[in-house]
Amino acid sequence: MSAPTLSANDLCHCGSGRKYKRCHRIADLNPDRVANEQARREEQARLAERYVKPGKQSPRREVPPEIARPPYANDPQGRPGVRESAAPKDAETLAKMRVAGKAAAEVLQAVGAAVRPGVTTDELDAIAHAECIRRGGYPSPLGYNGFPKSLCTSVNEVICHGIPDSTVLKDGDIVNLDVTIYLDGVHGDTNATFLVGEVDEESRRLVEVTRECLVRGIAAVKPGGRVRDIGKAIQTYAEGEGYGVVRAFVGHGIGRAFHSDPQVYHYDNPSARTELLPGMTFTIEPMITIGDWHHEMWDDGWTAVTVDRSRTAQFEHTLVVTETGAEILTQV
Ligand code: MF3
Ligand code: CO
Ligand code: CO
């Protein structure tokens, strides 16, 4: 091996995904600390096993022709087209969004019930796909901006947008399942983080704090208030508990379009001045980390992981602003 020329904050040459200073730097400076190549390889293998890596994707799942597709599903690149405004929805659209939201929640419940050690994320995708179609809906992720599957499955250090594949869930993992359904012309978007078998206290606490972040974000929604209030409530609670808030991914307006204005930051962002008005529909979907909240992207262009490979969790609901607060649309 040639002499390392990495700086402390670069990713380690061993492929662990950790910063050089947290991984092999000491060993490289003091060869005696890692007695021989054998020990070095064992260390590499140990780290490689601890972190998620891409598996093999199954062939694309088909949607029956009688299911209505969102416009992007007919575009080869899955481009979503013009952005919808943040304006309040009319009563007819809201009625449809209640139905789509309930369907999304049911699908999430069905997929979540299949989480156990030994299941692959592709098997979970197959369930999400079938459950959307069974309800007459289209699985919104499929083809969206080229996303290849019907569900997002984000394991351990994966922040969001993990692609279902041959990855086998194992005892002690945590997995976020993000379900979106397009039903009767509107989307319902919801996610939750599930425990796989026996999960240690550190990860269980992360999951519970993240669940509470969503609860607090929703409680901050008041007509006449601002979008900013939501992120402020989440950040205050998360950081108070010693956790990080991911900045790079936000909640979003939703309706006939999957993603639209407003952008719902999960941290206090003074630029989020949009006034909350009854009838506005958007998601809140905080991503919370045990360690560093900065992210890094896998080569697939979708899978976002924490830079330090610390674990992260997320919960999401679609909601509508009411005269007094918020109504959660993605409930069974
Ligand atoms: N459901 C995700 C969200 O909460 C978006 C997934 S986009 C996809 O906004 F293309 F990855 F499916
Ligand atoms: Co969303
Ligand atoms: Co989602």
Tab-separated table of C-alpha atoms and ligand atoms in Angstrom:
chain	number	residue	atom	x	y	z
A	1	MET	CA	0.000	0.000	0.000
A	2	SER	CA	1.372	3.427	-0.920
A	3	ALA	CA	1.744	6.105	1.714
A	4	PRO	CA	-1.601	7.722	2.461
A	5	THR	CA	-1.910	11.368	1.475
A	6	LEU	CA	-5.344	11.917	2.978
A	7	SER	CA	-6.317	14.784	5.251
A	8	ALA	CA	-8.036	14.132	8.538
A	9	ASN	CA	-11.557	14.811	7.262
A	10	ASP	CA	-11.276	12.865	3.997
A	11	LEU	CA	-12.988	9.504	3.736
A	12	CYS	CA	-10.693	6.684	4.795
A	13	HIS	CA	-8.883	4.729	2.087
A	14	CYS	CA	-10.194	1.434	3.481
A	15	GLY	CA	-13.708	2.047	2.140
A	16	SER	CA	-15.376	2.119	5.544
A	17	GLY	CA	-17.022	5.435	4.740
A	18	ARG	CA	-15.651	6.923	7.957
A	19	LYS	CA	-13.487	9.997	8.165
A	20	TYR	CA	-9.796	9.145	7.872
A	21	LYS	CA	-9.114	10.576	11.334
A	22	ARG	CA	-11.749	8.276	12.859
A	23	CYS	CA	-10.538	5.206	11.033
A	24	HIS	CA	-7.051	4.253	9.769
A	25	ARG	CA	-5.049	7.471	10.307
A	26	ILE	CA	-3.636	6.419	13.658
A	27	ALA	CA	-2.828	2.985	12.323
A	28	ASP	CA	-1.114	4.451	9.249
A	29	LEU	CA	1.017	6.761	11.418
A	30	ASN	CA	1.851	3.969	13.837
A	31	PRO	CA	2.134	0.746	11.848
A	32	ASP	CA	2.780	-1.162	15.078
A	33	ARG	CA	-0.752	-0.505	16.262
A	34	VAL	CA	-2.126	-2.641	13.495
A	35	ALA	CA	0.218	-5.563	13.839
A	36	ASN	CA	-0.050	-6.910	10.336
A	37	GLU	CA	-2.051	-6.989	7.107
A	38	GLN	CA	-4.232	-9.770	8.511
A	39	ALA	CA	-5.449	-7.573	11.369
A	40	ARG	CA	-5.918	-4.705	8.937
A	41	ARG	CA	-8.117	-6.850	6.687
A	42	GLU	CA	-10.154	-8.065	9.632
A	43	GLU	CA	-10.783	-4.491	10.663
A	44	GLN	CA	-11.862	-3.634	7.115
A	45	ALA	CA	-14.230	-6.585	6.967
A	46	ARG	CA	-15.738	-5.654	10.334
A	47	LEU	CA	-16.480	-2.116	9.160
A	48	ALA	CA	-17.759	-3.232	5.750
A	49	GLU	CA	-20.227	-5.536	7.472
A	50	ARG	CA	-21.503	-2.871	9.812
A	51	TYR	CA	-22.662	-0.529	7.028
A	52	VAL	CA	-25.304	-0.819	4.331
A	53	LYS	CA	-24.146	-1.462	0.789
A	54	PRO	CA	-26.026	-1.628	-2.518
A	55	GLY	CA	-27.585	-4.998	-3.346
A	56	LYS	CA	-29.054	-6.269	-6.600
A	57	GLN	CA	-32.246	-4.715	-7.929
A	58	SER	CA	-35.073	-6.852	-9.315
A	59	PRO	CA	-36.636	-6.127	-12.731
A	60	ARG	CA	-39.054	-3.195	-12.904
A	61	ARG	CA	-42.536	-3.980	-11.549
A	62	GLU	CA	-45.439	-3.358	-13.931
A	63	VAL	CA	-48.583	-1.375	-13.195
A	64	PRO	CA	-51.813	-2.604	-14.863
A	65	PRO	CA	-52.964	-0.304	-17.699
A	66	GLU	CA	-56.287	0.494	-15.990
A	67	ILE	CA	-54.486	2.274	-13.093
A	68	ALA	CA	-54.280	6.057	-13.701
A	69	ARG	CA	-50.691	7.299	-13.780
A	70	PRO	CA	-49.264	10.622	-12.651
A	71	PRO	CA	-47.969	12.730	-15.587
A	72	TYR	CA	-44.271	12.040	-14.825
A	73	ALA	CA	-44.837	8.295	-15.241
A	74	ASN	CA	-45.271	8.865	-18.982
A	75	ASP	CA	-41.979	10.771	-19.287
A	76	PRO	CA	-38.854	8.656	-19.921
A	77	GLN	CA	-36.918	10.623	-17.278
A	78	GLY	CA	-39.908	10.933	-14.959
A	79	ARG	CA	-39.704	14.726	-14.872
A	80	PRO	CA	-42.448	16.155	-12.678
A	81	GLY	CA	-43.155	19.266	-14.806
A	82	VAL	CA	-44.457	22.603	-13.486
A	83	ARG	CA	-44.517	23.117	-9.737
A	84	GLU	CA	-47.926	23.461	-8.079
A	85	SER	CA	-48.457	26.527	-5.854
A	86	ALA	CA	-48.730	26.483	-2.079
A	87	ALA	CA	-52.275	27.915	-2.256
A	88	PRO	CA	-55.037	26.249	-0.182
A	89	LYS	CA	-56.828	23.376	-1.884
A	90	ASP	CA	-60.549	23.414	-2.747
A	91	ALA	CA	-62.972	21.118	-0.914
A	92	GLU	CA	-63.081	18.563	-3.730
A	93	THR	CA	-59.290	18.170	-3.816
A	94	LEU	CA	-59.208	17.917	-0.018
A	95	ALA	CA	-61.821	15.147	-0.086
A	96	LYS	CA	-59.662	13.221	-2.561
A	97	MET	CA	-56.567	13.815	-0.441
A	98	ARG	CA	-58.308	12.325	2.599
A	99	VAL	CA	-58.930	9.159	0.614
A	100	ALA	CA	-55.384	9.012	-0.824
A	101	GLY	CA	-53.906	9.791	2.609
A	102	LYS	CA	-55.815	6.967	4.274
A	103	ALA	CA	-54.772	4.587	1.503
A	104	ALA	CA	-51.104	5.563	1.945
A	105	ALA	CA	-51.377	4.945	5.694
A	106	GLU	CA	-52.915	1.514	5.100
A	107	VAL	CA	-50.191	0.563	2.647
A	108	LEU	CA	-47.514	1.687	5.106
A	109	GLN	CA	-49.144	-0.429	7.813
A	110	ALA	CA	-49.235	-3.475	5.514
A	111	VAL	CA	-45.581	-3.135	4.487
A	112	GLY	CA	-44.500	-2.392	8.063
A	113	ALA	CA	-46.178	-5.604	9.242
A	114	ALA	CA	-43.824	-7.568	6.963
A	115	VAL	CA	-40.641	-6.153	8.525
A	116	ARG	CA	-38.641	-8.906	10.245
A	117	PRO	CA	-35.090	-10.257	10.217
A	118	GLY	CA	-34.526	-12.101	6.917
A	119	VAL	CA	-36.881	-10.101	4.699
A	120	THR	CA	-35.329	-8.263	1.741
A	121	THR	CA	-36.122	-4.647	0.959
A	122	ASP	CA	-37.231	-5.857	-2.494
A	123	GLU	CA	-39.866	-8.086	-0.861
A	124	LEU	CA	-41.136	-4.998	0.980
A	125	ASP	CA	-41.244	-3.133	-2.341
A	126	ALA	CA	-43.348	-5.929	-3.855
A	127	ILE	CA	-45.868	-5.587	-1.018
A	128	ALA	CA	-46.044	-1.786	-1.351
A	129	HIS	CA	-46.495	-2.112	-5.118
A	130	ALA	CA	-49.310	-4.676	-4.816
A	131	GLU	CA	-51.076	-2.836	-1.969
A	132	CYS	CA	-51.147	0.442	-3.949
A	133	ILE	CA	-52.565	-1.276	-7.016
A	134	ARG	CA	-55.109	-3.233	-4.957
A	135	ARG	CA	-56.525	0.133	-3.845
A	136	GLY	CA	-56.669	1.412	-7.424
A	137	GLY	CA	-53.614	3.639	-6.913
A	138	TYR	CA	-50.234	4.104	-8.569
A	139	PRO	CA	-47.105	3.794	-6.362
A	140	SER	CA	-45.851	7.382	-6.744
A	141	PRO	CA	-42.081	6.714	-6.416
A	142	LEU	CA	-42.067	4.369	-9.450
A	143	GLY	CA	-40.420	6.331	-12.261
A	144	TYR	CA	-40.441	9.638	-10.379
A	145	ASN	CA	-37.320	11.442	-11.633
A	146	GLY	CA	-36.192	7.989	-12.701
A	147	PHE	CA	-36.558	6.316	-9.277
A	148	PRO	CA	-36.734	2.599	-10.150
A	149	LYS	CA	-38.969	1.187	-7.391
A	150	SER	CA	-42.372	1.671	-5.728
A	151	LEU	CA	-41.176	2.315	-2.163
A	152	CYS	CA	-38.184	3.944	-0.463
A	153	THR	CA	-36.421	1.684	2.061
A	154	SER	CA	-33.767	3.442	4.147
A	155	VAL	CA	-31.757	1.230	6.502
A	156	ASN	CA	-29.662	2.378	9.505
A	157	GLU	CA	-27.327	5.164	8.264
A	158	VAL	CA	-29.419	5.765	5.117
A	159	ILE	CA	-31.206	9.101	5.612
A	160	CYS	CA	-33.780	8.712	2.818
A	161	HIS	CA	-34.504	7.497	-0.734
A	162	GLY	CA	-32.926	4.055	-0.296
A	163	ILE	CA	-33.721	1.833	-3.292
A	164	PRO	CA	-35.242	-1.593	-2.521
A	165	ASP	CA	-32.988	-4.449	-3.606
A	166	SER	CA	-31.646	-7.824	-2.452
A	167	THR	CA	-30.506	-6.347	0.892
A	168	VAL	CA	-31.571	-8.636	3.753
A	169	LEU	CA	-32.767	-6.918	6.932
A	170	LYS	CA	-31.041	-8.273	10.008
A	171	ASP	CA	-31.736	-8.358	13.720
A	172	GLY	CA	-30.925	-4.942	15.231
A	173	ASP	CA	-31.442	-2.894	12.051
A	174	ILE	CA	-33.846	0.015	11.766
A	175	VAL	CA	-35.610	0.663	8.455
A	176	ASN	CA	-37.636	3.602	7.226
A	177	LEU	CA	-40.441	2.772	4.790
A	178	ASP	CA	-41.653	5.741	2.754
A	179	VAL	CA	-44.970	5.110	0.974
A	180	THR	CA	-46.603	7.472	-1.505
A	181	ILE	CA	-49.741	6.613	-3.486
A	182	TYR	CA	-51.324	8.494	-6.397
A	183	LEU	CA	-55.059	7.902	-6.162
A	184	ASP	CA	-57.846	9.734	-7.991
A	185	GLY	CA	-55.444	12.453	-9.160
A	186	VAL	CA	-53.748	13.283	-5.844
A	187	HIS	CA	-50.840	11.994	-3.766
A	188	GLY	CA	-50.708	10.803	-0.134
A	189	ASP	CA	-47.204	10.581	1.354
A	190	THR	CA	-46.253	8.997	4.690
A	191	ASN	CA	-43.320	7.179	6.245
A	192	ALA	CA	-42.240	5.566	9.484
A	193	THR	CA	-39.144	3.907	10.900
A	194	PHE	CA	-39.523	0.277	12.004
A	195	LEU	CA	-37.390	-1.864	14.307
A	196	VAL	CA	-36.049	-5.142	12.925
A	197	GLY	CA	-36.067	-7.757	15.694
A	198	GLU	CA	-34.224	-6.754	18.865
A	199	VAL	CA	-32.832	-3.224	18.518
A	200	ASP	CA	-30.409	-1.663	20.989
A	201	GLU	CA	-31.399	1.167	23.304
A	202	GLU	CA	-29.432	3.809	21.383
A	203	SER	CA	-31.360	3.204	18.139
A	204	ARG	CA	-34.710	2.771	19.892
A	205	ARG	CA	-34.255	6.159	21.519
A	206	LEU	CA	-33.362	7.724	18.166
A	207	VAL	CA	-36.579	6.338	16.692
A	208	GLU	CA	-38.723	7.588	19.592
A	209	VAL	CA	-37.192	11.072	19.558
A	210	THR	CA	-37.771	11.261	15.793
A	211	ARG	CA	-41.417	10.188	16.181
A	212	GLU	CA	-41.827	12.969	18.765
A	213	CYS	CA	-40.183	15.471	16.374
A	214	LEU	CA	-43.000	14.855	13.895
A	215	VAL	CA	-45.618	15.215	16.653
A	216	ARG	CA	-44.084	18.542	17.723
A	217	GLY	CA	-43.805	19.774	14.136
A	218	ILE	CA	-47.492	19.066	13.567
A	219	ALA	CA	-48.431	20.744	16.867
A	220	ALA	CA	-46.676	23.920	15.645
A	221	VAL	CA	-49.061	24.239	12.676
A	222	LYS	CA	-51.541	27.085	13.322
A	223	PRO	CA	-53.458	29.184	10.790
A	224	GLY	CA	-51.859	32.639	10.750
A	225	GLY	CA	-48.540	31.162	11.821
A	226	ARG	CA	-45.549	30.629	9.529
A	227	VAL	CA	-43.888	27.597	7.956
A	228	ARG	CA	-40.826	28.563	9.986
A	229	ASP	CA	-42.596	27.647	13.257
A	230	ILE	CA	-42.565	23.965	12.276
A	231	GLY	CA	-38.801	23.660	11.839
A	232	LYS	CA	-38.165	25.724	14.920
A	233	ALA	CA	-40.227	23.354	17.080
A	234	ILE	CA	-38.483	20.312	15.617
A	235	GLN	CA	-34.950	21.661	15.900
A	236	THR	CA	-35.435	22.898	19.461
A	237	TYR	CA	-36.647	19.494	20.617
A	238	ALA	CA	-34.172	17.360	18.602
A	239	GLU	CA	-31.086	19.339	19.575
A	240	GLY	CA	-32.281	19.540	23.176
A	241	GLU	CA	-32.251	15.746	23.204
A	242	GLY	CA	-28.733	15.722	21.710
A	243	TYR	CA	-29.631	14.819	18.107
A	244	GLY	CA	-28.932	16.379	14.712
A	245	VAL	CA	-31.462	17.636	12.141
A	246	VAL	CA	-30.815	16.883	8.468
A	247	ARG	CA	-30.998	20.101	6.415
A	248	ALA	CA	-30.679	18.820	2.847
A	249	PHE	CA	-34.147	17.263	2.562
A	250	VAL	CA	-37.368	19.079	3.364
A	251	GLY	CA	-41.089	18.526	3.691
A	252	HIS	CA	-43.138	19.771	0.762
A	253	GLY	CA	-46.455	20.916	-0.551
A	254	ILE	CA	-48.434	18.018	-1.990
A	255	GLY	CA	-51.670	17.506	-3.896
A	256	ARG	CA	-52.027	16.895	-7.623
A	257	ALA	CA	-48.233	17.186	-7.669
A	258	PHE	CA	-45.961	14.936	-5.568
A	259	HIS	CA	-43.678	17.822	-4.535
A	260	SER	CA	-44.576	21.505	-4.588
A	261	ASP	CA	-44.325	24.664	-2.507
A	262	PRO	CA	-44.010	25.358	0.357
A	263	GLN	CA	-40.649	23.887	1.331
A	264	VAL	CA	-40.986	22.749	4.925
A	265	TYR	CA	-37.615	22.994	6.649
A	266	HIS	CA	-37.103	20.837	9.732
A	267	TYR	CA	-34.790	23.396	11.326
A	268	ASP	CA	-35.355	27.061	12.074
A	269	ASN	CA	-34.975	28.803	8.733
A	270	PRO	CA	-35.842	32.531	8.827
A	271	SER	CA	-36.551	32.474	5.081
A	272	ALA	CA	-39.588	30.187	5.630
A	273	ARG	CA	-41.988	33.122	5.914
A	274	THR	CA	-44.980	31.593	4.088
A	275	GLU	CA	-48.129	32.156	6.137
A	276	LEU	CA	-50.077	29.018	7.076
A	277	LEU	CA	-53.642	29.232	5.743
A	278	PRO	CA	-56.545	26.806	6.195
A	279	GLY	CA	-56.635	24.367	3.271
A	280	MET	CA	-52.887	24.299	2.612
A	281	THR	CA	-51.561	20.754	2.290
A	282	PHE	CA	-47.979	19.717	2.883
A	283	THR	CA	-45.825	17.069	4.495
A	284	ILE	CA	-43.646	17.238	7.587
A	285	GLU	CA	-40.923	14.567	7.518
A	286	PRO	CA	-38.014	15.197	9.893
A	287	MET	CA	-34.800	13.193	9.439
A	288	ILE	CA	-32.903	13.042	12.736
A	289	THR	CA	-29.345	11.792	13.346
A	290	ILE	CA	-27.408	10.446	16.320
A	291	GLY	CA	-24.221	11.996	14.920
A	292	ASP	CA	-23.360	14.312	12.023
A	293	TRP	CA	-26.426	15.527	10.049
A	294	HIS	CA	-24.447	16.173	6.864
A	295	HIS	CA	-25.073	13.731	4.063
A	296	GLU	CA	-23.257	12.048	1.245
A	297	MET	CA	-24.806	10.450	-1.836
A	298	TRP	CA	-24.214	6.922	-3.073
A	299	ASP	CA	-23.240	6.509	-6.727
A	300	ASP	CA	-26.858	5.527	-7.524
A	301	GLY	CA	-27.747	9.225	-7.186
A	302	TRP	CA	-30.577	8.493	-4.720
A	303	THR	CA	-29.346	6.876	-1.519
A	304	ALA	CA	-28.405	9.582	0.994
A	305	VAL	CA	-26.311	8.442	3.970
A	306	THR	CA	-24.884	10.303	6.959
A	307	VAL	CA	-21.227	11.269	6.330
A	308	ASP	CA	-20.111	9.597	9.548
A	309	ARG	CA	-22.406	6.576	8.978
A	310	SER	CA	-24.217	7.220	12.247
A	311	ARG	CA	-27.796	6.010	12.347
A	312	THR	CA	-30.729	8.186	11.350
A	313	ALA	CA	-34.529	7.920	11.508
A	314	GLN	CA	-37.519	9.628	9.903
A	315	PHE	CA	-41.319	9.908	10.238
A	316	GLU	CA	-43.686	11.630	7.805
A	317	HIS	CA	-47.324	12.666	7.537
A	318	THR	CA	-49.310	14.572	4.929
A	319	LEU	CA	-51.552	17.158	6.567
A	320	VAL	CA	-53.949	19.998	5.895
A	321	VAL	CA	-54.051	23.262	7.830
A	322	THR	CA	-57.447	23.684	9.564
A	323	GLU	CA	-59.135	26.639	11.309
A	324	THR	CA	-57.541	25.565	14.584
A	325	GLY	CA	-54.362	23.632	13.717
A	326	ALA	CA	-53.705	20.651	11.478
A	327	GLU	CA	-55.556	17.537	10.360
A	328	ILE	CA	-53.386	14.508	9.587
A	329	LEU	CA	-54.489	13.043	6.246
A	330	THR	CA	-52.259	9.949	6.318
A	331	GLN	CA	-54.075	8.072	9.076
A	332	VAL	CA	-55.742	4.656	8.866
B	1	MF3	N1	-41.698	10.026	-0.460
B	1	MF3	C1	-40.547	10.877	-0.546
B	1	MF3	C2	-40.912	12.155	0.158
B	1	MF3	O1	-41.307	12.085	1.265
B	1	MF3	C3	-40.109	11.138	-1.927
B	1	MF3	C4	-39.579	9.964	-2.627
B	1	MF3	S1	-39.104	10.423	-4.191
B	1	MF3	C5	-38.594	8.985	-4.846
B	1	MF3	O2	-40.902	13.227	-0.352
B	1	MF3	F1	-38.404	9.212	-6.080
B	1	MF3	F2	-37.516	8.574	-4.220
B	1	MF3	F3	-39.532	8.094	-4.682
B	2	CO	CO	-42.672	13.604	1.391
B	3	CO	CO	-42.416	10.354	1.630
